Tab-separated table of C-alpha atoms and ligand atoms in Angstrom:
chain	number	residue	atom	x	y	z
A	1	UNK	CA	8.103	27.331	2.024
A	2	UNK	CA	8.547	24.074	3.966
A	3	UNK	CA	11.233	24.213	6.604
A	4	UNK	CA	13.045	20.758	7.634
A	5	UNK	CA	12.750	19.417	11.209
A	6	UNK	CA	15.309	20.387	14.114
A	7	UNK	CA	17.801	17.636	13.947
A	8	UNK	CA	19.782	18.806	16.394
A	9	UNK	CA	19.867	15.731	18.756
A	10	UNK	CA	21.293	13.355	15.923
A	11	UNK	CA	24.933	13.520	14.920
A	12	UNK	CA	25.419	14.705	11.295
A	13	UNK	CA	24.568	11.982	9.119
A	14	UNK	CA	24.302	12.864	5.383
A	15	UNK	CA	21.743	10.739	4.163
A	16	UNK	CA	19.379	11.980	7.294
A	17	UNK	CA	19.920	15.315	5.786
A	18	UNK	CA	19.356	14.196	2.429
A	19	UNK	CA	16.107	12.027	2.977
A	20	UNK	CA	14.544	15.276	4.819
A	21	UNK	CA	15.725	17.634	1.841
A	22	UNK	CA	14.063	14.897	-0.353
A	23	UNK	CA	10.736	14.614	1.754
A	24	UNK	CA	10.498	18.592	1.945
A	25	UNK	CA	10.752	18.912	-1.831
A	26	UNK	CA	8.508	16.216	-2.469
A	27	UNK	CA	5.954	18.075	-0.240
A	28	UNK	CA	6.035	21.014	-1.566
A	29	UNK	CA	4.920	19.777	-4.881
A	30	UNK	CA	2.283	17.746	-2.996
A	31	UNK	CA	0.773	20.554	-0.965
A	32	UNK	CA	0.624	22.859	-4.093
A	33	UNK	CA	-1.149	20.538	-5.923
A	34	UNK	CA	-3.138	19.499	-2.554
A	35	UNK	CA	-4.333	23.709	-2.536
A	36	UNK	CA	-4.755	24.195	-6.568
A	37	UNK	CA	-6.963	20.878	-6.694
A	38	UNK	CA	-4.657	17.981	-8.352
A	39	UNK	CA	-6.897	15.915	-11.264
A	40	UNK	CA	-7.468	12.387	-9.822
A	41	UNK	CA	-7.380	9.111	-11.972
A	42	UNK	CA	-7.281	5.398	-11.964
A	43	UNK	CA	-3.924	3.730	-11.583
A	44	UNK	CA	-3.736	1.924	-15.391
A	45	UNK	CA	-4.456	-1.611	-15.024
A	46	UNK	CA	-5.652	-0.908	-11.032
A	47	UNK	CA	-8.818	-1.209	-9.683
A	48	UNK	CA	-10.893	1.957	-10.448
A	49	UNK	CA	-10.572	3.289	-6.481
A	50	UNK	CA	-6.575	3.105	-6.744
A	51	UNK	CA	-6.362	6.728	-7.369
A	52	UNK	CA	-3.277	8.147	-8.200
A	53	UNK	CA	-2.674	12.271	-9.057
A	54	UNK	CA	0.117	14.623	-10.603
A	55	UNK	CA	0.637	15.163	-7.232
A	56	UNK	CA	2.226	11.322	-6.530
A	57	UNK	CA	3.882	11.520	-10.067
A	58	UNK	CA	5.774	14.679	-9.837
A	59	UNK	CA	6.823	14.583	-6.302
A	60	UNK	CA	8.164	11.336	-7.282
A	61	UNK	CA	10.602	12.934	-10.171
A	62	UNK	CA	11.663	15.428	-7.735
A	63	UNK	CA	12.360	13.400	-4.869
A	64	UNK	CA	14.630	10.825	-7.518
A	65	UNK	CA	16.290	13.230	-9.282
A	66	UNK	CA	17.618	15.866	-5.699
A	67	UNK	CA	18.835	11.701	-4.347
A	68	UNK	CA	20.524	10.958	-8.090
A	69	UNK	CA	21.980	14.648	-7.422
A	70	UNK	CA	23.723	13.843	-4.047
A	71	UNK	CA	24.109	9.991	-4.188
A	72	UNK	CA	24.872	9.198	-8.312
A	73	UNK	CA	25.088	5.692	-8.027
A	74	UNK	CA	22.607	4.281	-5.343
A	75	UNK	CA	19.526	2.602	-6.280
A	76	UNK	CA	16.305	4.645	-5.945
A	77	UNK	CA	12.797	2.116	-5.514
A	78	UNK	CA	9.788	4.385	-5.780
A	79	UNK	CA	5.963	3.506	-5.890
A	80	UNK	CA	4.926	5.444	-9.106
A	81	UNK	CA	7.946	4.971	-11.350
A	82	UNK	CA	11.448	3.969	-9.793
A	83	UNK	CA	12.403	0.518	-10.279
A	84	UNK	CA	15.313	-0.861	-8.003
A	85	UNK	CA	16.486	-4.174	-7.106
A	86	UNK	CA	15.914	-4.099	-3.302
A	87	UNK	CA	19.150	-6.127	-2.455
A	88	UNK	CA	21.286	-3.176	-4.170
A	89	UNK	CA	24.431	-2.303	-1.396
A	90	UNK	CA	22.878	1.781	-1.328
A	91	UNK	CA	19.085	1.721	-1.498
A	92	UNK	CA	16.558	4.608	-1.100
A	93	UNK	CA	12.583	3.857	-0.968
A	94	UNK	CA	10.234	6.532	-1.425
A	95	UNK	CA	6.473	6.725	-1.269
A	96	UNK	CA	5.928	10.330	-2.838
A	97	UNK	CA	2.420	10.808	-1.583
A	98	UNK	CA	1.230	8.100	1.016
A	99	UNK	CA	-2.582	8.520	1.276
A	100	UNK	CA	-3.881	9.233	-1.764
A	101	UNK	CA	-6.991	8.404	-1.065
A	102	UNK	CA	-7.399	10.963	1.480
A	103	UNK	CA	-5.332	13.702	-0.546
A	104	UNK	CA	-7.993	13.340	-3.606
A	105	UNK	CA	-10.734	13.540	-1.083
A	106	UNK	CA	-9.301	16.709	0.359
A	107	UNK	CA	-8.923	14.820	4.048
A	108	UNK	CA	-6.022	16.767	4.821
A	109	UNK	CA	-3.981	13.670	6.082
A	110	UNK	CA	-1.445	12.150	3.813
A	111	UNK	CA	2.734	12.427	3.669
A	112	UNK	CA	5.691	11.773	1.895
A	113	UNK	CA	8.182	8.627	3.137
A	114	UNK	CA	11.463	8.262	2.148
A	115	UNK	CA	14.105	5.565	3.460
A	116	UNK	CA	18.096	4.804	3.019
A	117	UNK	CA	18.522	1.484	3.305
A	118	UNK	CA	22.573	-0.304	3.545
A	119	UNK	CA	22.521	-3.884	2.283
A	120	UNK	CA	18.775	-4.158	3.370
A	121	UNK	CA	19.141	-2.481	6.651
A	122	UNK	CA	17.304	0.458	6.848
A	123	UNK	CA	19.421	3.101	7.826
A	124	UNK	CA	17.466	6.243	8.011
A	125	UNK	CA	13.755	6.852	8.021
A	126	UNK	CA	11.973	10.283	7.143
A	127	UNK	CA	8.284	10.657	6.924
A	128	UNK	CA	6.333	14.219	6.824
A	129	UNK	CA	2.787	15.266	7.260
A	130	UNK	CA	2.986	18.628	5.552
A	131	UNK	CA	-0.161	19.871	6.526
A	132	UNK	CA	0.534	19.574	10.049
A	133	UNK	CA	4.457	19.956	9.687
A	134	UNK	CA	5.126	16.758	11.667
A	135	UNK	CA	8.607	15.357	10.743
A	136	UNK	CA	8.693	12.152	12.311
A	137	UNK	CA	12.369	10.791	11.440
A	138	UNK	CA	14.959	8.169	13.102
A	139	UNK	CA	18.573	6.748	12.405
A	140	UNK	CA	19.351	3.681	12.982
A	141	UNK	CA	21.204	4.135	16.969
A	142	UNK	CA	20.371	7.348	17.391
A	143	UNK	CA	16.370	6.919	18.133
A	144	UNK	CA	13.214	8.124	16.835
A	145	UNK	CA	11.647	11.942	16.734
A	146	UNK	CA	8.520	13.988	16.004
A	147	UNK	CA	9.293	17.516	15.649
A	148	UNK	CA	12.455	16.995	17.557
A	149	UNK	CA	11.193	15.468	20.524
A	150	UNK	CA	12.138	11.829	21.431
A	151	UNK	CA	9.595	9.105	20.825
A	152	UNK	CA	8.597	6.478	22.912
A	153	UNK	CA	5.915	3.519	22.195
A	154	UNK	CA	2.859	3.058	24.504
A	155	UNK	CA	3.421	1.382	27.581
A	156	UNK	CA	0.602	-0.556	27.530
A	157	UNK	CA	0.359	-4.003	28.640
A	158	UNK	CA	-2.585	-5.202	27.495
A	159	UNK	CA	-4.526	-4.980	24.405
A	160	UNK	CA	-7.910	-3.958	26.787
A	161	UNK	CA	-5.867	-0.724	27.620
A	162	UNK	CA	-4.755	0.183	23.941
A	163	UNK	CA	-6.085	1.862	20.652
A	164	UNK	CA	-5.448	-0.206	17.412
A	165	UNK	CA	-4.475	0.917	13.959
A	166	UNK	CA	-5.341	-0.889	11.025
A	167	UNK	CA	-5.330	-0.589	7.081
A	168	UNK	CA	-7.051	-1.937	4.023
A	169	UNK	CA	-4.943	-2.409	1.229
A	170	UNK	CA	-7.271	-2.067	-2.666
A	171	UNK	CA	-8.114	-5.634	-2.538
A	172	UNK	CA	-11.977	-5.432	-1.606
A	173	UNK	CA	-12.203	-9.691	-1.694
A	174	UNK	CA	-10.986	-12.032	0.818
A	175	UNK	CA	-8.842	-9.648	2.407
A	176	UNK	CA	-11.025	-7.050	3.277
A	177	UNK	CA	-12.811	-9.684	5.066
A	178	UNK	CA	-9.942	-11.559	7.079
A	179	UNK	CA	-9.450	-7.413	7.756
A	180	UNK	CA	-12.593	-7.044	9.062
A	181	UNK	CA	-12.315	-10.450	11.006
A	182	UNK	CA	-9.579	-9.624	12.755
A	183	UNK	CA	-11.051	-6.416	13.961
A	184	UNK	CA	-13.920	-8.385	15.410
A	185	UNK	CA	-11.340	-10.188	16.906
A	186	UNK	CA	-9.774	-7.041	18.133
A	187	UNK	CA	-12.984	-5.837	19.864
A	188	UNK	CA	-13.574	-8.276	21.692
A	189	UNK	CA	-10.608	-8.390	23.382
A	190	UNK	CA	-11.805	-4.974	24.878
A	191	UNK	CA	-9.399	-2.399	22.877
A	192	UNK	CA	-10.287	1.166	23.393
A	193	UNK	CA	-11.042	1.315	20.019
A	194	UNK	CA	-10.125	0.604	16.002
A	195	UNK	CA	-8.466	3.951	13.485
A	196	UNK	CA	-8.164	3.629	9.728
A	197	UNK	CA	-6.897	6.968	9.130
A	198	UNK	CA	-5.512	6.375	5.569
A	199	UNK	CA	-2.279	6.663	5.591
A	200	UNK	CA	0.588	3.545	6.628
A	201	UNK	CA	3.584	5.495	7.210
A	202	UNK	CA	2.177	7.833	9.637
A	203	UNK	CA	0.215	4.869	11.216
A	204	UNK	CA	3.514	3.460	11.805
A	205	UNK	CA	5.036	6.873	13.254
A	206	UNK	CA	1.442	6.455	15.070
A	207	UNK	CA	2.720	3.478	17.085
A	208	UNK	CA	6.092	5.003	17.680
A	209	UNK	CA	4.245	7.753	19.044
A	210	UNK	CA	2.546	6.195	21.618
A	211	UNK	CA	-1.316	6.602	20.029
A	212	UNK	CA	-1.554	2.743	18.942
A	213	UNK	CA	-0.505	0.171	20.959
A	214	UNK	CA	-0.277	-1.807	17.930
A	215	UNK	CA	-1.266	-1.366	14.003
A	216	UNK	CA	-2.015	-4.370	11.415
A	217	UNK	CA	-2.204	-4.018	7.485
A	218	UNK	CA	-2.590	-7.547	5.409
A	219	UNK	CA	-1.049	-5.866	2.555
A	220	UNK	CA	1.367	-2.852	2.280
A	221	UNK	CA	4.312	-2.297	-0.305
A	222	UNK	CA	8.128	-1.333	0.987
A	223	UNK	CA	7.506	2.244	0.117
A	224	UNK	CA	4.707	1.608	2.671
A	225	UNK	CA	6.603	1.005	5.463
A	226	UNK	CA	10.340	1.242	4.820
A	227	UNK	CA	10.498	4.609	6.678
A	228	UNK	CA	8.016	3.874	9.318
A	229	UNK	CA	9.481	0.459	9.809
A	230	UNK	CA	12.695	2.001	11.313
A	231	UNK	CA	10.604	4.814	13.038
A	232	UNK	CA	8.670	2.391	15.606
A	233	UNK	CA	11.623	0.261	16.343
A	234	UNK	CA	14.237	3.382	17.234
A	235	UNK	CA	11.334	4.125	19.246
A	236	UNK	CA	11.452	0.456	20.837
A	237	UNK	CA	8.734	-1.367	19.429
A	238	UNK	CA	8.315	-4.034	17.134
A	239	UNK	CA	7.683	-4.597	13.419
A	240	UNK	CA	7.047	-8.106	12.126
A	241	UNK	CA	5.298	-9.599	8.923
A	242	UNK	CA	1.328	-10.578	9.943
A	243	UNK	CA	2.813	-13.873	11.079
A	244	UNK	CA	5.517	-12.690	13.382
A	245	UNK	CA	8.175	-13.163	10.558
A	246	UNK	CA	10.865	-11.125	9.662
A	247	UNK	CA	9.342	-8.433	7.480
A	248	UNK	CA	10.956	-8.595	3.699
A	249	UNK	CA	11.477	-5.906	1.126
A	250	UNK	CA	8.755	-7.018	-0.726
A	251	UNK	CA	4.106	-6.788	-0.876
A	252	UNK	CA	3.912	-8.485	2.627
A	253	UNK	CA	1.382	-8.206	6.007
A	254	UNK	CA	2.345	-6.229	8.382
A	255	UNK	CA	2.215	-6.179	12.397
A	256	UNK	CA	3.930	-3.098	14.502
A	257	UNK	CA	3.390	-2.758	17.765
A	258	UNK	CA	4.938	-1.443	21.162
A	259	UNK	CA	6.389	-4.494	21.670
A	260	UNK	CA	4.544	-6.081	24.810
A	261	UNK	CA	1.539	-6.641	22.988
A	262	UNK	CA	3.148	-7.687	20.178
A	263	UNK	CA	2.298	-11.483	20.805
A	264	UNK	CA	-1.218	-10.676	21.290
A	265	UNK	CA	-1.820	-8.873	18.370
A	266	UNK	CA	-0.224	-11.319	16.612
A	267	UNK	CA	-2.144	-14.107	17.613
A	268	UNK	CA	-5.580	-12.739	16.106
A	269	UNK	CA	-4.073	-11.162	12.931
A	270	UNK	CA	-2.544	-14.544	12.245
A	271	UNK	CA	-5.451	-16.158	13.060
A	272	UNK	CA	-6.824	-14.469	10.053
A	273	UNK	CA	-3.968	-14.620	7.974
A	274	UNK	CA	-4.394	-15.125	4.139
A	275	UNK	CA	-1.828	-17.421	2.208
B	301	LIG	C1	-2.000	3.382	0.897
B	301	LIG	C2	-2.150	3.994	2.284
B	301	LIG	C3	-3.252	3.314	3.051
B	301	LIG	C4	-3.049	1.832	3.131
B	301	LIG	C5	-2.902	1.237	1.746
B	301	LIG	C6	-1.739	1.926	1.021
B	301	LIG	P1	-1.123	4.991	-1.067
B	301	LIG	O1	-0.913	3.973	0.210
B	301	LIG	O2	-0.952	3.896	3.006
B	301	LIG	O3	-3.318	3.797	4.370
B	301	LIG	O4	-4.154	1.272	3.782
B	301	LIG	O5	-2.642	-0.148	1.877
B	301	LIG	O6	-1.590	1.350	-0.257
B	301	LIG	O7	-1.694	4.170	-2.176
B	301	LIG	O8	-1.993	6.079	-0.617
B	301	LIG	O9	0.297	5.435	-1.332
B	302	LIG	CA1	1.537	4.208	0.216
B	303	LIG	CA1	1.679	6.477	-2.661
């Protein structure tokens, strides 16, 4: 049985407790199917390597229908099948399995991300490793925690002192390559080194953390980041499209970082910025 996080530090808020009742159901499904060995297929319509399992599906269902049981009459956007319109007043987002990839390969790295967003700010963000038990959750005010300890970004200063993270999204064209420029880029500037560990939402709690001084994706989705998003800035950092831009609700680049080297990162993953 999963048990939630201590959340003893943050006043009672009743969508915190309800995104981490969410996440822990949702988990549970995806760490049984994770031990009994979940059948792996193509997303329909998808490129043949976007894999998606019973695992995503059904933690999915049971993550929407335990929000619908508490919250009627907000809107629920979810990756596999909950459609929302993401400028509804009450809004949840919900990756039910982030890291699929890794979960069919059996690299035991992957979580479950769910978000409460209030007329598009996000309000509450809950993402779990279950493997390791790491809760990583923040509230908008109130900071940002791993396993009930406070988070703080890196306090780097320069990009020749800090560890980058970075993600491929399924397009294997000219993204992977402005990807794989930009990491170029990133090396020579000196960085301790590059991660692709598979998994956007915890890169994000990553960079909260402290273990990235910054993290770059051209492509993610909301249920991508809309968690994580909240997580590195209630940790002080900085989240911004690929561009520097405000990030929107919507398929979009993605730059977090601790904030300090937020201009420098910027400057090379714009530099290879598709349009
Ligand atoms: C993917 C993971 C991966 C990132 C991809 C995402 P999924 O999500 O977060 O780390 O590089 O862009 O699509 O498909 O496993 O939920
Ligand atoms: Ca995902
Ligand atoms: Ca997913």
């Amino acid at each position: 049985m999963v048990k939630g996080p201590d959340v003893l530090n943050c006043p009672d808020s009743p969508e915190l407790r309800v995104a981490i009742e969410a996440a822990r159901i949702g988990s549970e499904i995806v760490l049984h199917y994770f031990h009994l060995g979940a059948e792996i297929r193509s997303k329909p319509g998808e490129q043949t390597y976007n894999l998606v399992s019973d695992a995503d599906i059904q933690s999915e269902k049971a993550i929407a229908a335990f929000i619908r049981s508490q919250f009627a009459t907000h809107a629920i956007l979810g990756e596999e099948e909950q459609v929302a319109d993401t400028r509804a007043e009450h809004l949840w987002i919900v990756d039910p399995l982030d890291g699929t990839n890794n979960f069919a390969h059996r690299i035991p790295h992957f979580a479950v991300s769910v978000a409460y967003y209030h007329c598009g700010e996000p309000q509450v963000g809950v993402v779990f490793n279950p493997v390791r038990e790491d809760w990583y959750w923040a509230r908008r005010g109130y900071g940002a925690y791993h396993n009930g300890r406070r988070m703080q970004v890196s306090p780097a200063t320069r990009l020749s002192e800090s560890m980058i993270g970075v993600g491929f999204y399924y397009d294997r064209g000219a993204m992977m390559q402005a990807t794989l420029n930009a990491i170029h880029d990133f090396f020579k500037c000196e960085i301790h080194g590059i991660r692709r560990f598979g998994t956007a939402a915890l890169d994000l709690c990553h960079v909260a953390d402290g273990l990235y001084g910054a993290y770059f994706e051209y492509q993610l989705a909301p249920w991508d980041f809309a968690a994580g998003q909240l997580i590195v800035r209630e940790a002080g950092g900085c989240v911004s499209d690929g561009r520097g831009q405000e990030l929107p609700l919507t398929k979009s680049s993605l730059l977090a970082s601790n904030g300090t080297l937020h201009s420098a990162a910027q400057e090379i993953v714009k530099r290879h910025h598709l349009d």
